[in-house]
């Protein structure tokens, strides 16, 4: 890697971190390329060098988590037992949420993110739908569907909640998992 | 009531309905007074006649639900048994969410709404904190706190989810209540 590419990558990383911070504070729709440039202390042209639109930035911010969720769905589909599928999706979601608390808050709650991702991911399977289906199983009744929605939204939002920001990762992980398992009728995990 | 006041009230009601629709679609931060005026087919001056800022509109859109939540908290505090408090808060929240699905989606998930309300309601008790406290009880351990957060966020978001929009109100109400009760360790309600 040349010095220039290393610096470019570094700027790109800082840009995405800054964008996420601003998204958390102002929402995606309330954040402009100019605000990102100002917060980074660079010109708007420098932002344009990396990303042409805010949608591209939103996609890049969410991309690692989306890729991880996609992999999780694939892995779960490869499991034979229903219970194992539910456990795998739940544990993977909790892991992701705890590992990326700020992203979880924005990604799960901001209508701007959802819209930007819809535009860019058109044609691909909606990963949220896939996760709901895995949590409910085929031919799920409405009660299970509602419980799966409450679990997905509740875990993602509670995980990103500022009220729980003081909780250490391992505790947050354990309690979110317990909540999800109770909601979906899975036995408590062994200590 | 004079004809003018009646018409003013009518415009105000339509304005708030239109604002909520636009908030759902674009988020609060992504909605401008101009967009609201355009959607209503009136001038921006006509919007200004009713509201000076978007914050005022946001507050007015959320106000009836906030008032209802505030009353719910007061009622629950008047109950003696912990179980009865939890049941009352849960049932009231579910009722509110099912009665105002679109508002629930925006109100619970848009960082713009939260910020606007924080600015306008400063000094008053945070109703979400009060509800969490009532659901957890005093001296709650972290597991109960996390479960209460999952329940509040999960019910509000699942209730407003477009995926569940086809579910009739009474079914959505029953299933959200069941999910909340399971999360909080309350017995299943009798049919």
Coordinates of C-alpha atoms in Angstrom, one line a residue:
Chain A
X1 CA 0.0 0.0 0.0
X2 CA 1.4 3.4 -1.0
X3 CA 1.4 6.3 1.5
X4 CA -1.4 8.0 -0.5
X5 CA -3.7 5.0 -0.4
X6 CA -3.0 4.6 3.4
X7 CA -3.9 8.2 4.0
X8 CA -7.0 7.9 1.7
X9 CA -8.2 4.8 3.7
X10 CA -7.6 6.7 6.9
X11 CA -9.7 9.6 5.8
X12 CA -12.4 7.3 4.6
X13 CA -12.5 5.6 8.0
X14 CA -12.6 8.9 9.8
X15 CA -15.3 10.1 7.4
X16 CA -17.5 7.1 8.2
X17 CA -17.0 7.5 11.9
X18 CA -17.8 11.2 11.8
X19 CA -20.9 10.5 9.6
X20 CA -22.1 7.9 12.2
X21 CA -21.7 10.4 15.0
X22 CA -23.6 13.0 13.1
X23 CA -26.3 10.5 12.1
X24 CA -26.8 9.6 15.8
X25 CA -27.1 13.3 16.7
X26 CA -29.1 14.7 13.8
X27 CA -30.6 11.7 12.0
X28 CA -29.5 10.8 8.5
X29 CA -31.9 13.2 6.8
X30 CA -30.7 16.0 9.2
X31 CA -27.0 15.5 8.3
X32 CA -25.6 17.1 5.2
X33 CA -22.3 16.5 3.3
X34 CA -21.3 20.0 4.4
X35 CA -21.8 19.1 8.1
X36 CA -19.6 16.0 7.7
X37 CA -16.9 18.1 5.9
X38 CA -17.1 20.7 8.7
X39 CA -16.9 18.2 11.5
X40 CA -13.9 16.6 9.8
X41 CA -12.2 19.9 9.2
X42 CA -11.9 19.3 5.4
X43 CA -13.6 20.8 2.3
X44 CA -16.7 19.4 0.8
X45 CA -14.6 18.5 -2.2
X46 CA -12.6 16.2 0.0
X47 CA -15.8 14.4 1.0
X48 CA -16.8 14.2 -2.6
X49 CA -13.5 12.5 -3.4
X50 CA -14.7 9.5 -1.4
X51 CA -18.5 9.6 -1.7
X52 CA -20.7 11.2 -4.3
X53 CA -23.9 11.2 -2.3
X54 CA -25.1 10.9 1.3
X55 CA -26.8 7.6 0.3
X56 CA -23.3 6.2 -0.6
X57 CA -22.1 7.3 2.9
X58 CA -25.1 5.8 4.6
X59 CA -24.6 2.5 2.7
X60 CA -20.9 2.5 3.6
X61 CA -21.6 3.2 7.3
X62 CA -24.2 0.3 7.4
X63 CA -22.3 -2.1 5.1
X64 CA -20.2 -4.1 7.6
X65 CA -23.2 -4.7 9.9
X66 CA -25.4 -5.6 6.9
X67 CA -22.8 -8.0 5.6
X68 CA -22.6 -9.6 9.1
X69 CA -26.4 -9.9 9.3
X70 CA -26.5 -11.5 5.8
X71 CA -23.9 -14.0 6.9
X72 CA -25.9 -14.7 10.0
X73 CA -29.0 -15.5 8.0
X74 CA -27.0 -17.8 5.7
X75 CA -25.5 -19.6 8.6
X76 CA -28.9 -20.0 10.3
X77 CA -30.5 -21.4 7.2
X78 CA -27.8 -24.1 7.1
X79 CA -28.9 -25.3 10.6
X80 CA -31.4 -28.2 10.7
X81 CA -33.2 -27.7 13.9
X82 CA -35.7 -24.8 14.3
X83 CA -34.5 -24.1 17.8
X84 CA -30.9 -23.9 16.7
X85 CA -31.9 -21.4 14.0
X86 CA -33.6 -19.2 16.5
X87 CA -30.7 -19.4 18.9
X88 CA -28.2 -18.6 16.2
X89 CA -30.1 -15.5 14.8
X90 CA -30.8 -14.2 18.3
X91 CA -27.2 -14.6 19.5
X92 CA -25.8 -13.1 16.3
X93 CA -28.1 -10.1 16.4
X94 CA -27.3 -9.4 20.1
X95 CA -23.5 -9.8 19.4
X96 CA -23.8 -7.3 16.5
X97 CA -25.9 -4.8 18.5
X98 CA -23.5 -4.9 21.5
X99 CA -20.5 -4.6 19.2
X100 CA -21.9 -1.6 17.4
X101 CA -24.1 0.2 19.9
X102 CA -24.2 3.6 18.1
X103 CA -24.8 2.0 14.7
X104 CA -27.5 -0.1 16.2
X105 CA -29.4 2.9 17.4
X106 CA -29.2 4.7 14.1
X107 CA -29.6 1.7 11.9
X108 CA -32.7 0.4 13.7
X109 CA -34.5 3.6 14.3
X110 CA -33.8 6.1 11.6
X111 CA -36.3 6.1 8.7
X112 CA -33.6 7.8 6.6
X113 CA -31.3 4.8 6.9
X114 CA -34.0 2.4 6.0
X115 CA -34.9 4.5 2.9
X116 CA -31.3 4.9 1.8
X117 CA -30.7 1.2 2.2
X118 CA -33.9 0.3 0.3
X119 CA -32.7 2.4 -2.6
X120 CA -29.3 0.8 -2.8
X121 CA -30.1 -2.8 -1.9
X122 CA -33.1 -3.1 -4.2
X123 CA -33.5 -6.6 -5.5
X124 CA -31.5 -8.2 -2.6
X125 CA -33.4 -10.1 0.1
X126 CA -34.5 -7.8 2.9
X127 CA -32.3 -9.1 5.7
X128 CA -34.9 -8.0 8.3
X129 CA -37.6 -10.0 6.6
X130 CA -35.2 -13.0 6.5
X131 CA -34.4 -12.7 10.2
X132 CA -38.1 -12.3 11.1
X133 CA -38.9 -15.5 9.1
X134 CA -36.1 -17.4 10.8
X135 CA -37.2 -16.3 14.2
X136 CA -40.9 -17.2 13.6
X137 CA -40.3 -20.3 11.4
X138 CA -42.4 -21.2 8.4
X139 CA -46.2 -21.0 8.8
X140 CA -45.9 -18.8 11.9
X141 CA -49.1 -17.6 13.5
X142 CA -49.6 -13.8 14.0
X143 CA -48.7 -14.0 17.7
X144 CA -45.2 -15.4 16.8
X145 CA -44.8 -12.8 14.1
X146 CA -45.5 -10.0 16.5
X147 CA -43.2 -11.5 19.1
X148 CA -40.4 -11.7 16.5
X149 CA -40.9 -8.0 15.5
X150 CA -40.9 -7.0 19.2
X151 CA -37.7 -9.0 19.7
X152 CA -35.8 -7.6 16.7
X153 CA -36.9 -3.9 17.2
X154 CA -36.6 -4.1 21.0
X155 CA -33.1 -5.7 21.0
X156 CA -31.8 -3.3 18.4
X157 CA -33.2 -0.2 20.1
X158 CA -32.5 -1.2 23.7
X159 CA -29.0 -2.1 22.7
X160 CA -28.4 1.4 21.3
X161 CA -30.2 3.2 24.1
X162 CA -28.3 6.0 25.9
X163 CA -30.1 4.9 29.1
X164 CA -28.1 1.6 29.0
X165 CA -24.8 3.0 27.8
X166 CA -23.2 2.5 31.2
X167 CA -23.9 -1.3 31.2
X168 CA -20.7 -3.3 30.3
X169 CA -20.9 -5.2 27.0
X170 CA -21.0 -8.6 28.6
X171 CA -24.0 -7.7 30.8
X172 CA -25.9 -6.0 28.1
X173 CA -25.2 -9.1 25.9
X174 CA -26.5 -11.5 28.5
X175 CA -29.6 -9.5 29.3
X176 CA -30.6 -8.8 25.7
X177 CA -30.2 -12.5 25.0
X178 CA -32.4 -13.4 28.0
X179 CA -35.1 -10.9 26.9
X180 CA -35.0 -12.3 23.3
X181 CA -35.2 -15.9 24.4
X182 CA -38.1 -15.2 26.8
X183 CA -40.0 -13.4 24.1
X184 CA -39.5 -16.3 21.6
X185 CA -40.2 -19.0 24.1
X186 CA -36.6 -20.4 24.2
X187 CA -35.2 -21.9 27.4
X188 CA -32.9 -19.8 29.4
X189 CA -29.3 -20.4 28.3
X190 CA -27.1 -22.2 30.8
X191 CA -24.7 -19.9 32.7
Chain B
X1 CA -67.6 29.0 17.7
X2 CA -67.5 31.4 14.7
X3 CA -67.1 30.2 11.1
X4 CA -63.5 31.5 11.0
X5 CA -62.4 29.7 14.2
X6 CA -64.0 26.5 12.9
X7 CA -62.1 26.8 9.6
X8 CA -58.9 27.6 11.5
X9 CA -59.3 24.5 13.7
X10 CA -60.0 22.4 10.6
X11 CA -56.8 23.7 8.9
X12 CA -54.8 23.1 12.1
X13 CA -56.1 19.5 12.3
X14 CA -55.3 18.8 8.6
X15 CA -51.9 20.5 9.0
X16 CA -51.0 18.1 11.9
X17 CA -52.3 15.1 10.0
X18 CA -50.2 16.1 6.9
X19 CA -47.1 16.7 9.1
X20 CA -47.4 13.2 10.6
X21 CA -47.7 11.7 7.1
X22 CA -44.6 13.5 6.0
X23 CA -42.7 12.7 9.2
X24 CA -43.5 9.0 8.6
X25 CA -42.1 9.3 5.1
X26 CA -39.1 11.6 5.5
X27 CA -38.4 11.7 9.2
X28 CA -38.9 14.9 11.2
X29 CA -35.5 16.4 10.2
X30 CA -36.2 15.6 6.6
X31 CA -39.5 17.5 6.6
X32 CA -39.6 21.2 6.1
X33 CA -42.4 23.7 6.7
X34 CA -42.4 24.3 2.9
X35 CA -43.1 20.6 2.3
X36 CA -46.0 20.7 4.7
X37 CA -47.4 23.8 3.0
X38 CA -47.0 22.1 -0.5
X39 CA -48.7 18.9 0.6
X40 CA -51.6 20.9 2.1
X41 CA -51.8 23.1 -1.0
X42 CA -51.4 26.3 1.0
X43 CA -48.7 29.0 1.3
X44 CA -45.9 28.8 3.9
X45 CA -47.5 31.9 5.4
X46 CA -50.7 29.9 6.1
X47 CA -48.6 27.3 8.0
X48 CA -46.8 30.2 9.9
X49 CA -50.3 31.4 10.9
X50 CA -50.7 28.3 13.0
X51 CA -47.1 27.3 14.0
X52 CA -43.9 29.4 14.1
X53 CA -41.4 26.5 13.9
X54 CA -41.3 22.8 13.1
X55 CA -40.6 22.1 16.7
X56 CA -44.0 23.6 17.5
X57 CA -45.6 21.3 14.9
X58 CA -43.7 18.2 16.3
X59 CA -44.8 19.0 19.8
X60 CA -48.5 19.5 18.6
X61 CA -48.4 16.2 16.7
X62 CA -47.0 14.3 19.7
X63 CA -49.0 16.2 22.3
X64 CA -52.2 14.1 22.6
X65 CA -50.1 10.9 22.9
X66 CA -47.8 12.4 25.4
X67 CA -50.7 13.7 27.5
X68 CA -52.2 10.2 27.4
X69 CA -48.8 8.6 28.5
X70 CA -48.5 11.2 31.3
X71 CA -52.0 10.3 32.6
X72 CA -51.1 6.6 32.3
X73 CA -48.1 7.1 34.5
X74 CA -50.1 9.0 37.1
X75 CA -52.8 6.3 37.2
X76 CA -50.2 3.6 37.5
X77 CA -48.5 5.4 40.4
X78 CA -51.8 5.4 42.2
X79 CA -52.0 1.6 42.2
X80 CA -50.7 -0.2 45.2
X81 CA -49.6 -3.6 43.9
X82 CA -46.5 -3.8 41.7
X83 CA -48.1 -6.3 39.4
X84 CA -51.1 -4.0 38.9
X85 CA -48.8 -1.1 38.0
X86 CA -47.0 -3.1 35.4
X87 CA -50.2 -4.4 33.9
X88 CA -51.7 -0.9 33.7
X89 CA -48.6 0.6 32.0
X90 CA -48.3 -2.2 29.5
X91 CA -52.0 -2.3 28.6
X92 CA -52.1 1.5 28.3
X93 CA -49.0 1.6 26.1
X94 CA -50.3 -1.1 23.8
X95 CA -53.7 0.7 23.6
X96 CA -52.0 3.9 22.7
X97 CA -49.7 2.3 20.1
X98 CA -52.5 0.4 18.4
X99 CA -54.7 3.5 18.4
X100 CA -52.0 5.6 16.8
X101 CA -49.9 3.3 14.7
X102 CA -48.3 5.9 12.4
X103 CA -47.6 8.2 15.4
X104 CA -46.1 5.3 17.3
X105 CA -43.7 4.5 14.5
X106 CA -42.4 8.1 14.2
X107 CA -42.6 9.0 17.9
X108 CA -40.6 6.0 19.0
X109 CA -38.0 5.8 16.3
X110 CA -37.2 9.2 15.0
X111 CA -34.3 10.9 16.8
X112 CA -35.7 14.2 15.5
X113 CA -38.9 13.8 17.5
X114 CA -37.0 12.9 20.6
X115 CA -34.8 16.0 20.3
X116 CA -37.7 18.3 19.6
X117 CA -39.6 17.0 22.6
X118 CA -36.6 17.3 24.8
X119 CA -36.2 20.9 23.9
X120 CA -39.9 21.7 24.6
X121 CA -40.5 19.5 27.6
X122 CA -37.4 20.4 29.5
X123 CA -37.9 20.4 33.2
X124 CA -40.9 18.0 33.1
X125 CA -40.4 14.4 34.0
X126 CA -39.3 12.3 31.1
X127 CA -42.4 10.1 30.5
X128 CA -40.3 7.3 29.0
X129 CA -38.1 7.2 32.2
X130 CA -41.2 7.1 34.4
X131 CA -42.6 4.2 32.4
X132 CA -39.4 2.3 32.5
X133 CA -39.3 2.8 36.3
X134 CA -42.9 1.6 36.7
X135 CA -42.2 -1.5 34.6
X136 CA -39.0 -2.4 36.4
X137 CA -40.1 -1.3 39.9
X138 CA -37.8 0.3 42.4
X139 CA -34.3 -1.2 42.9
X140 CA -34.6 -3.1 39.7
X141 CA -31.6 -5.2 38.6
X142 CA -30.0 -4.6 35.2
X143 CA -31.8 -7.6 33.7
X144 CA -35.2 -6.1 34.5
X145 CA -34.1 -2.7 33.2
X146 CA -33.0 -4.2 29.9
X147 CA -36.2 -6.2 29.6
X148 CA -38.3 -3.0 30.3
X149 CA -36.4 -1.2 27.5
X150 CA -36.9 -4.1 25.1
X151 CA -40.6 -4.1 25.9
X152 CA -41.1 -0.3 25.5
X153 CA -39.1 0.0 22.3
X154 CA -40.2 -3.3 20.9
X155 CA -44.0 -2.6 21.4
X156 CA -43.8 0.9 20.1
X157 CA -41.8 -0.1 17.0
X158 CA -43.6 -3.4 16.2
X159 CA -46.9 -1.6 16.7
X160 CA -45.9 1.0 14.0
X161 CA -44.3 -1.5 11.7
X162 CA -45.6 -1.6 8.1
X163 CA -45.0 -5.4 8.1
X164 CA -47.9 -5.7 10.6
X165 CA -50.1 -3.0 9.1
X166 CA -52.6 -5.7 7.8
X167 CA -53.2 -7.1 11.3
X168 CA -56.6 -5.9 12.8
X169 CA -56.3 -3.7 15.8
X170 CA -57.7 -6.3 18.3
X171 CA -55.2 -8.9 17.2
X172 CA -52.3 -6.6 17.2
X173 CA -53.4 -5.4 20.7
X174 CA -53.6 -9.0 22.0
X175 CA -50.2 -10.1 20.6
X176 CA -48.3 -7.0 21.7
X177 CA -49.7 -7.4 25.2
X178 CA -48.8 -11.1 25.3
X179 CA -45.2 -10.2 24.2
X180 CA -44.9 -7.5 26.8
X181 CA -46.2 -9.7 29.6
X182 CA -43.9 -12.5 28.6
X183 CA -40.9 -10.1 28.6
X184 CA -41.8 -8.7 32.0
X185 CA -42.6 -12.0 33.6
X186 CA -46.3 -11.4 34.0
X187 CA -48.8 -14.3 33.7
X188 CA -50.8 -14.6 30.4
X189 CA -54.0 -12.6 30.6
X190 CA -57.2 -14.7 30.7
X191 CA -59.0 -14.8 27.4

